[in-house]
Coordinates of C-alpha atoms in Angstrom, one line a residue:
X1 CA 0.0 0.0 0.0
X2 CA 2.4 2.2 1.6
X3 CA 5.9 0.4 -0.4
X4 CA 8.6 -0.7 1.7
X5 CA 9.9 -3.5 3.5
X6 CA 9.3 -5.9 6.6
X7 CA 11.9 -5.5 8.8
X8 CA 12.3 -7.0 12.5
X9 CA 12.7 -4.1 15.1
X10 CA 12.8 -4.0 19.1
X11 CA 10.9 -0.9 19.1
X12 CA 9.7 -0.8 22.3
X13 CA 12.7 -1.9 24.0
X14 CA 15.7 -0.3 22.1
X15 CA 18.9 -2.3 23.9
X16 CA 20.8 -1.2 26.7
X17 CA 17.5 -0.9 28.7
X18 CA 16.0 -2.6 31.7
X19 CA 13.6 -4.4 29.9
X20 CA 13.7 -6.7 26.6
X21 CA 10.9 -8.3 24.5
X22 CA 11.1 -11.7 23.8
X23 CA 10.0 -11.4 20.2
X24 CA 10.8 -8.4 17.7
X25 CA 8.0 -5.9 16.2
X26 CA 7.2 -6.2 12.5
X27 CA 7.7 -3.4 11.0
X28 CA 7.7 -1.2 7.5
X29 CA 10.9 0.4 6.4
X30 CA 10.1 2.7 3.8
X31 CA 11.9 3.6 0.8
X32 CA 13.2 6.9 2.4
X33 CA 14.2 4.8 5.7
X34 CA 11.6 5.7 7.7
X35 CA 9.5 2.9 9.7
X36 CA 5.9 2.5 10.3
X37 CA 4.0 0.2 12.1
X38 CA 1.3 -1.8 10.2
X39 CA -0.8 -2.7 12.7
X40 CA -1.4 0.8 13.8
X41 CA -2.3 1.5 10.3
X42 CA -4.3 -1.6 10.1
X43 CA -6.1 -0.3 13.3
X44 CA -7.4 2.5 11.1
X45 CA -9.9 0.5 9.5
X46 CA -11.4 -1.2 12.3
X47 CA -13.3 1.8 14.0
X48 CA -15.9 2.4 10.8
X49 CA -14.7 5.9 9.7
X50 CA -15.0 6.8 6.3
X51 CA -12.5 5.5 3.8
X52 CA -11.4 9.4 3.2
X53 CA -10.7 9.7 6.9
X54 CA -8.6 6.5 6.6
X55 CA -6.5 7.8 4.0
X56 CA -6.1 10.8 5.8
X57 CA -4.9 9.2 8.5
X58 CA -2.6 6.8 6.4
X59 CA -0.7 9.6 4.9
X60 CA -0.5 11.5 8.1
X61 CA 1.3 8.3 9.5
X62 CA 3.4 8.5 6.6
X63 CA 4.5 11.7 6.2
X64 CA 5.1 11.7 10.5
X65 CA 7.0 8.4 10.7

């Protein structure tokens, strides 16, 4: 939708802190090198807004990452 990759990523829990995850995110590198999360943009479509509001939001996520 969006191009880019998959690409494994400890988000949440960059290392050299106090916690770690026990499995990686899944996440979209772009093709400027900026990563999104899919599931937040996946997220967009479960709340019933209008597909114009979706897009919106989409891009918004994009442009932000």
């Amino acid at each position: 939708m969006v191009g880019g990759t998959v690409v494994e990523s400890n988000q949440f829990t960059p290392s050299g802190g106090t916690f770690s995850q026990q499995q990686p995110n899944q996440m979209v590198r772009l093709p400027d090198g900026r990563m999104i999360n899919p599931g937040l943009v996946a997220s967009f479509y479960t709340h019933g807004y209008p597909q114009s509001y979706v897009d919106m939001m989409i891009s918004s996520e994009v442009k932000n990452a």
